[in-house]
Amino acid sequence: RLRGEAIRSLNAARGTQYNLPIPGLSQLVLPLVGRVAAGSPILAQEHVEQSYCVEESLFQHKPDYLLKVQGDSMSDDGILDGDLVGVHRTPEAHDGQTVVARIDGELTIKRLQSARRRIVLLPRNPAHAPIEVGPGQDFAIEGLYCGLVRPNR
């Protein structure tokens, strides 16, 4: 998760970086490119809203970008509304991995279940129903969940 000094906001819109390096830490500058549903899929709006300087050790794998979580369907995995999730861009994922998926132009974050040509996106909150991907739906894996940062609230 996150301590206040492990993340710094960079003002991308003005091109000015308000970045104070933290001595001894390996840092990444990652763009926040939109939001992702942790519930029903929401319309993806991929544009850089701002950038963050984050400690690299917060992530299992090096992420390419951040998405802001909207909803609570992944709360049992510790992914909460308002968190910033790191995403490693890749079109491939294995059964059981947490993925960012695009369904009919909308993004969602869920656990992937794939078997016998059937794809189901599983929430990690019993209040939400699984999403079964139908044969006529436009579906793609956008990336793998790498970890998260929780901005001070």
JSON list of C-alpha atoms in Angstrom, two decimals:
[
{"chain": "A", "resi": 1, "resn": "ARG", "atom": "CA", "xyz": [0.00, 0.00, 0.00]},
{"chain": "A", "resi": 2, "resn": "LEU", "atom": "CA", "xyz": [1.30, 3.48, 0.46]},
{"chain": "A", "resi": 3, "resn": "ARG", "atom": "CA", "xyz": [2.88, 5.91, 2.82]},
{"chain": "A", "resi": 4, "resn": "GLY", "atom": "CA", "xyz": [2.48, 9.58, 2.02]},
{"chain": "A", "resi": 5, "resn": "GLU", "atom": "CA", "xyz": [6.10, 9.98, 0.96]},
{"chain": "A", "resi": 6, "resn": "ALA", "atom": "CA", "xyz": [6.03, 7.06, -1.51]},
{"chain": "A", "resi": 7, "resn": "ILE", "atom": "CA", "xyz": [3.98, 8.92, -4.14]},
{"chain": "A", "resi": 8, "resn": "ARG", "atom": "CA", "xyz": [4.36, 12.35, -5.62]},
{"chain": "A", "resi": 9, "resn": "SER", "atom": "CA", "xyz": [1.97, 14.02, -8.03]},
{"chain": "A", "resi": 10, "resn": "LEU", "atom": "CA", "xyz": [3.41, 15.60, -11.15]},
{"chain": "A", "resi": 11, "resn": "ASN", "atom": "CA", "xyz": [1.42, 18.31, -12.90]},
{"chain": "A", "resi": 12, "resn": "ALA", "atom": "CA", "xyz": [1.38, 16.93, -16.46]},
{"chain": "A", "resi": 13, "resn": "ALA", "atom": "CA", "xyz": [-1.11, 19.44, -17.81]},
{"chain": "A", "resi": 14, "resn": "ARG", "atom": "CA", "xyz": [1.25, 22.37, -17.28]},
{"chain": "A", "resi": 15, "resn": "GLY", "atom": "CA", "xyz": [4.38, 20.39, -18.02]},
{"chain": "A", "resi": 16, "resn": "THR", "atom": "CA", "xyz": [5.74, 21.26, -14.58]},
{"chain": "A", "resi": 17, "resn": "GLN", "atom": "CA", "xyz": [6.97, 18.50, -12.34]},
{"chain": "A", "resi": 18, "resn": "TYR", "atom": "CA", "xyz": [6.51, 18.93, -8.62]},
{"chain": "A", "resi": 19, "resn": "ASN", "atom": "CA", "xyz": [8.70, 15.98, -7.86]},
{"chain": "A", "resi": 20, "resn": "LEU", "atom": "CA", "xyz": [10.88, 15.73, -4.81]},
{"chain": "A", "resi": 21, "resn": "PRO", "atom": "CA", "xyz": [13.06, 12.60, -5.21]},
{"chain": "A", "resi": 22, "resn": "ILE", "atom": "CA", "xyz": [13.23, 10.34, -2.20]},
{"chain": "A", "resi": 23, "resn": "PRO", "atom": "CA", "xyz": [16.86, 9.41, -1.47]},
{"chain": "A", "resi": 24, "resn": "GLY", "atom": "CA", "xyz": [17.63, 5.70, -1.70]},
{"chain": "A", "resi": 25, "resn": "LEU", "atom": "CA", "xyz": [14.41, 4.70, -3.48]},
{"chain": "A", "resi": 26, "resn": "SER", "atom": "CA", "xyz": [14.07, 3.54, -7.06]},
{"chain": "A", "resi": 27, "resn": "GLN", "atom": "CA", "xyz": [11.22, 5.54, -8.57]},
{"chain": "A", "resi": 28, "resn": "LEU", "atom": "CA", "xyz": [8.99, 5.34, -11.63]},
{"chain": "A", "resi": 29, "resn": "VAL", "atom": "CA", "xyz": [7.06, 8.14, -13.31]},
{"chain": "A", "resi": 30, "resn": "LEU", "atom": "CA", "xyz": [3.71, 6.70, -14.37]},
{"chain": "A", "resi": 31, "resn": "PRO", "atom": "CA", "xyz": [0.85, 8.39, -16.19]},
{"chain": "A", "resi": 32, "resn": "LEU", "atom": "CA", "xyz": [-2.68, 8.15, -14.80]},
{"chain": "A", "resi": 33, "resn": "VAL", "atom": "CA", "xyz": [-4.60, 7.49, -18.02]},
{"chain": "A", "resi": 34, "resn": "GLY", "atom": "CA", "xyz": [-8.17, 7.19, -16.80]},
{"chain": "A", "resi": 35, "resn": "ARG", "atom": "CA", "xyz": [-10.33, 5.05, -14.61]},
{"chain": "A", "resi": 36, "resn": "VAL", "atom": "CA", "xyz": [-11.32, 1.41, -14.42]},
{"chain": "A", "resi": 37, "resn": "ALA", "atom": "CA", "xyz": [-14.50, -0.07, -13.01]},
{"chain": "A", "resi": 38, "resn": "ALA", "atom": "CA", "xyz": [-14.42, -2.39, -10.07]},
{"chain": "A", "resi": 39, "resn": "GLY", "atom": "CA", "xyz": [-18.08, -3.20, -10.53]},
{"chain": "A", "resi": 40, "resn": "SER", "atom": "CA", "xyz": [-19.84, -2.91, -13.86]},
{"chain": "A", "resi": 41, "resn": "PRO", "atom": "CA", "xyz": [-17.60, -1.85, -16.76]},
{"chain": "A", "resi": 42, "resn": "ILE", "atom": "CA", "xyz": [-17.35, 1.91, -17.38]},
{"chain": "A", "resi": 43, "resn": "LEU", "atom": "CA", "xyz": [-16.44, 3.81, -20.51]},
{"chain": "A", "resi": 44, "resn": "ALA", "atom": "CA", "xyz": [-12.66, 3.93, -20.87]},
{"chain": "A", "resi": 45, "resn": "GLN", "atom": "CA", "xyz": [-11.21, 7.41, -21.22]},
{"chain": "A", "resi": 46, "resn": "GLU", "atom": "CA", "xyz": [-7.56, 6.90, -22.09]},
{"chain": "A", "resi": 47, "resn": "HIS", "atom": "CA", "xyz": [-5.82, 10.21, -21.75]},
{"chain": "A", "resi": 48, "resn": "VAL", "atom": "CA", "xyz": [-3.16, 11.33, -19.34]},
{"chain": "A", "resi": 49, "resn": "GLU", "atom": "CA", "xyz": [-4.86, 13.11, -16.47]},
{"chain": "A", "resi": 50, "resn": "GLN", "atom": "CA", "xyz": [-1.61, 13.58, -14.54]},
{"chain": "A", "resi": 51, "resn": "SER", "atom": "CA", "xyz": [1.54, 11.66, -13.71]},
{"chain": "A", "resi": 52, "resn": "TYR", "atom": "CA", "xyz": [2.81, 10.22, -10.45]},
{"chain": "A", "resi": 53, "resn": "CYS", "atom": "CA", "xyz": [6.27, 9.47, -9.20]},
{"chain": "A", "resi": 54, "resn": "VAL", "atom": "CA", "xyz": [6.00, 6.21, -7.26]},
{"chain": "A", "resi": 55, "resn": "GLU", "atom": "CA", "xyz": [8.35, 3.87, -5.49]},
{"chain": "A", "resi": 56, "resn": "GLU", "atom": "CA", "xyz": [9.14, 0.95, -7.82]},
{"chain": "A", "resi": 57, "resn": "SER", "atom": "CA", "xyz": [9.07, -1.59, -4.97]},
{"chain": "A", "resi": 58, "resn": "LEU", "atom": "CA", "xyz": [5.30, -1.08, -4.56]},
{"chain": "A", "resi": 59, "resn": "PHE", "atom": "CA", "xyz": [4.72, -3.27, -7.63]},
{"chain": "A", "resi": 60, "resn": "GLN", "atom": "CA", "xyz": [5.28, -6.97, -8.37]},
{"chain": "A", "resi": 61, "resn": "HIS", "atom": "CA", "xyz": [6.13, -6.15, -12.01]},
{"chain": "A", "resi": 62, "resn": "LYS", "atom": "CA", "xyz": [6.96, -2.84, -13.62]},
{"chain": "A", "resi": 63, "resn": "PRO", "atom": "CA", "xyz": [3.69, -1.13, -14.60]},
{"chain": "A", "resi": 64, "resn": "ASP", "atom": "CA", "xyz": [3.27, 0.96, -17.76]},
{"chain": "A", "resi": 65, "resn": "TYR", "atom": "CA", "xyz": [0.50, 3.18, -16.45]},
{"chain": "A", "resi": 66, "resn": "LEU", "atom": "CA", "xyz": [-1.98, 3.78, -13.64]},
{"chain": "A", "resi": 67, "resn": "LEU", "atom": "CA", "xyz": [-5.78, 3.62, -13.63]},
{"chain": "A", "resi": 68, "resn": "LYS", "atom": "CA", "xyz": [-8.03, 4.98, -10.90]},
{"chain": "A", "resi": 69, "resn": "VAL", "atom": "CA", "xyz": [-10.43, 2.38, -9.49]},
{"chain": "A", "resi": 70, "resn": "GLN", "atom": "CA", "xyz": [-14.11, 3.21, -9.35]},
{"chain": "A", "resi": 71, "resn": "GLY", "atom": "CA", "xyz": [-16.23, 0.77, -7.36]},
{"chain": "A", "resi": 72, "resn": "ASP", "atom": "CA", "xyz": [-15.81, -2.01, -4.81]},
{"chain": "A", "resi": 73, "resn": "SER", "atom": "CA", "xyz": [-16.05, -5.32, -6.68]},
{"chain": "A", "resi": 74, "resn": "MET", "atom": "CA", "xyz": [-12.40, -6.15, -5.95]},
{"chain": "A", "resi": 75, "resn": "SER", "atom": "CA", "xyz": [-12.46, -5.22, -2.25]},
{"chain": "A", "resi": 76, "resn": "ASP", "atom": "CA", "xyz": [-11.77, -8.78, -1.02]},
{"chain": "A", "resi": 77, "resn": "ASP", "atom": "CA", "xyz": [-8.44, -8.56, -2.89]},
{"chain": "A", "resi": 78, "resn": "GLY", "atom": "CA", "xyz": [-7.68, -5.23, -1.20]},
{"chain": "A", "resi": 79, "resn": "ILE", "atom": "CA", "xyz": [-8.40, -3.12, -4.30]},
{"chain": "A", "resi": 80, "resn": "LEU", "atom": "CA", "xyz": [-10.62, -0.28, -3.11]},
{"chain": "A", "resi": 81, "resn": "ASP", "atom": "CA", "xyz": [-12.57, 2.58, -4.66]},
{"chain": "A", "resi": 82, "resn": "GLY", "atom": "CA", "xyz": [-10.15, 5.46, -5.35]},
{"chain": "A", "resi": 83, "resn": "ASP", "atom": "CA", "xyz": [-6.99, 3.33, -5.44]},
{"chain": "A", "resi": 84, "resn": "LEU", "atom": "CA", "xyz": [-4.53, 3.76, -8.29]},
{"chain": "A", "resi": 85, "resn": "VAL", "atom": "CA", "xyz": [-3.72, 0.39, -9.84]},
{"chain": "A", "resi": 86, "resn": "GLY", "atom": "CA", "xyz": [-0.52, -0.24, -11.75]},
{"chain": "A", "resi": 87, "resn": "VAL", "atom": "CA", "xyz": [-1.08, -2.00, -15.06]},
{"chain": "A", "resi": 88, "resn": "HIS", "atom": "CA", "xyz": [1.51, -3.83, -17.17]},
{"chain": "A", "resi": 89, "resn": "ARG", "atom": "CA", "xyz": [0.30, -3.57, -20.76]},
{"chain": "A", "resi": 90, "resn": "THR", "atom": "CA", "xyz": [-0.03, -7.02, -22.35]},
{"chain": "A", "resi": 91, "resn": "PRO", "atom": "CA", "xyz": [-2.70, -8.79, -24.42]},
{"chain": "A", "resi": 92, "resn": "GLU", "atom": "CA", "xyz": [-2.13, -12.12, -22.65]},
{"chain": "A", "resi": 93, "resn": "ALA", "atom": "CA", "xyz": [-3.11, -13.43, -19.24]},
{"chain": "A", "resi": 94, "resn": "HIS", "atom": "CA", "xyz": [-3.41, -16.76, -17.46]},
{"chain": "A", "resi": 95, "resn": "ASP", "atom": "CA", "xyz": [-6.34, -18.20, -15.58]},
{"chain": "A", "resi": 96, "resn": "GLY", "atom": "CA", "xyz": [-6.53, -16.75, -12.07]},
{"chain": "A", "resi": 97, "resn": "GLN", "atom": "CA", "xyz": [-4.65, -13.51, -12.78]},
{"chain": "A", "resi": 98, "resn": "THR", "atom": "CA", "xyz": [-6.17, -10.12, -12.04]},
{"chain": "A", "resi": 99, "resn": "VAL", "atom": "CA", "xyz": [-6.56, -8.28, -15.33]},
{"chain": "A", "resi": 100, "resn": "VAL", "atom": "CA", "xyz": [-7.75, -5.04, -16.81]},
{"chain": "A", "resi": 101, "resn": "ALA", "atom": "CA", "xyz": [-10.09, -6.11, -19.61]},
{"chain": "A", "resi": 102, "resn": "ARG", "atom": "CA", "xyz": [-11.92, -4.19, -22.31]},
{"chain": "A", "resi": 103, "resn": "ILE", "atom": "CA", "xyz": [-15.47, -5.38, -23.02]},
{"chain": "A", "resi": 104, "resn": "ASP", "atom": "CA", "xyz": [-17.32, -3.60, -25.82]},
{"chain": "A", "resi": 105, "resn": "GLY", "atom": "CA", "xyz": [-15.13, -0.50, -25.35]},
{"chain": "A", "resi": 106, "resn": "GLU", "atom": "CA", "xyz": [-15.38, -0.36, -21.55]},
{"chain": "A", "resi": 107, "resn": "LEU", "atom": "CA", "xyz": [-12.69, -1.21, -18.99]},
{"chain": "A", "resi": 108, "resn": "THR", "atom": "CA", "xyz": [-13.05, -3.34, -15.88]},
{"chain": "A", "resi": 109, "resn": "ILE", "atom": "CA", "xyz": [-10.63, -4.93, -13.41]},
{"chain": "A", "resi": 110, "resn": "LYS", "atom": "CA", "xyz": [-11.43, -8.51, -12.42]},
{"chain": "A", "resi": 111, "resn": "ARG", "atom": "CA", "xyz": [-9.89, -11.93, -11.86]},
{"chain": "A", "resi": 112, "resn": "LEU", "atom": "CA", "xyz": [-9.74, -13.93, -15.10]},
{"chain": "A", "resi": 113, "resn": "GLN", "atom": "CA", "xyz": [-11.29, -17.37, -15.32]},
{"chain": "A", "resi": 114, "resn": "SER", "atom": "CA", "xyz": [-10.80, -19.07, -18.65]},
{"chain": "A", "resi": 115, "resn": "ALA", "atom": "CA", "xyz": [-11.52, -22.67, -19.50]},
{"chain": "A", "resi": 116, "resn": "ARG", "atom": "CA", "xyz": [-12.83, -24.50, -22.57]},
{"chain": "A", "resi": 117, "resn": "ARG", "atom": "CA", "xyz": [-13.27, -21.37, -24.69]},
{"chain": "A", "resi": 118, "resn": "ARG", "atom": "CA", "xyz": [-15.30, -19.72, -21.93]},
{"chain": "A", "resi": 119, "resn": "ILE", "atom": "CA", "xyz": [-14.16, -16.47, -20.34]},
{"chain": "A", "resi": 120, "resn": "VAL", "atom": "CA", "xyz": [-15.58, -15.21, -17.06]},
{"chain": "A", "resi": 121, "resn": "LEU", "atom": "CA", "xyz": [-14.41, -12.12, -15.19]},
{"chain": "A", "resi": 122, "resn": "LEU", "atom": "CA", "xyz": [-14.76, -12.69, -11.47]},
{"chain": "A", "resi": 123, "resn": "PRO", "atom": "CA", "xyz": [-15.34, -9.96, -8.90]},
{"chain": "A", "resi": 124, "resn": "ARG", "atom": "CA", "xyz": [-13.75, -10.33, -5.47]},
{"chain": "A", "resi": 125, "resn": "ASN", "atom": "CA", "xyz": [-16.77, -9.08, -3.54]},
{"chain": "A", "resi": 126, "resn": "PRO", "atom": "CA", "xyz": [-19.82, -11.36, -3.14]},
{"chain": "A", "resi": 127, "resn": "ALA", "atom": "CA", "xyz": [-22.17, -8.41, -3.70]},
{"chain": "A", "resi": 128, "resn": "HIS", "atom": "CA", "xyz": [-21.18, -8.36, -7.40]},
{"chain": "A", "resi": 129, "resn": "ALA", "atom": "CA", "xyz": [-21.98, -10.90, -10.11]},
{"chain": "A", "resi": 130, "resn": "PRO", "atom": "CA", "xyz": [-19.39, -12.43, -12.46]},
{"chain": "A", "resi": 131, "resn": "ILE", "atom": "CA", "xyz": [-19.25, -11.11, -16.01]},
{"chain": "A", "resi": 132, "resn": "GLU", "atom": "CA", "xyz": [-19.42, -13.83, -18.64]},
{"chain": "A", "resi": 133, "resn": "VAL", "atom": "CA", "xyz": [-17.98, -12.75, -21.98]},
{"chain": "A", "resi": 134, "resn": "GLY", "atom": "CA", "xyz": [-20.35, -13.74, -24.77]},
{"chain": "A", "resi": 135, "resn": "PRO", "atom": "CA", "xyz": [-19.25, -14.98, -28.21]},
{"chain": "A", "resi": 136, "resn": "GLY", "atom": "CA", "xyz": [-20.33, -11.76, -29.98]},
{"chain": "A", "resi": 137, "resn": "GLN", "atom": "CA", "xyz": [-18.72, -9.34, -27.56]},
{"chain": "A", "resi": 138, "resn": "ASP", "atom": "CA", "xyz": [-15.61, -7.33, -28.33]},
{"chain": "A", "resi": 139, "resn": "PHE", "atom": "CA", "xyz": [-13.17, -8.51, -25.64]},
{"chain": "A", "resi": 140, "resn": "ALA", "atom": "CA", "xyz": [-9.48, -7.90, -25.03]},
{"chain": "A", "resi": 141, "resn": "ILE", "atom": "CA", "xyz": [-7.01, -8.12, -22.18]},
{"chain": "A", "resi": 142, "resn": "GLU", "atom": "CA", "xyz": [-5.48, -4.67, -21.80]},
{"chain": "A", "resi": 143, "resn": "GLY", "atom": "CA", "xyz": [-3.01, -5.58, -19.10]},
{"chain": "A", "resi": 144, "resn": "LEU", "atom": "CA", "xyz": [-2.12, -7.28, -15.85]},
{"chain": "A", "resi": 145, "resn": "TYR", "atom": "CA", "xyz": [-2.60, -5.83, -12.40]},
{"chain": "A", "resi": 146, "resn": "CYS", "atom": "CA", "xyz": [0.84, -5.16, -10.85]},
{"chain": "A", "resi": 147, "resn": "GLY", "atom": "CA", "xyz": [-0.05, -3.60, -7.52]},
{"chain": "A", "resi": 148, "resn": "LEU", "atom": "CA", "xyz": [-1.57, -0.41, -6.21]},
{"chain": "A", "resi": 149, "resn": "VAL", "atom": "CA", "xyz": [-1.01, 2.86, -4.48]},
{"chain": "A", "resi": 150, "resn": "ARG", "atom": "CA", "xyz": [-3.56, 4.35, -2.16]},
{"chain": "A", "resi": 151, "resn": "PRO", "atom": "CA", "xyz": [-3.48, 8.13, -2.24]},
{"chain": "A", "resi": 152, "resn": "ASN", "atom": "CA", "xyz": [-4.05, 9.91, 1.06]},
{"chain": "A", "resi": 153, "resn": "ARG", "atom": "CA", "xyz": [-7.77, 10.43, 1.45]}
]
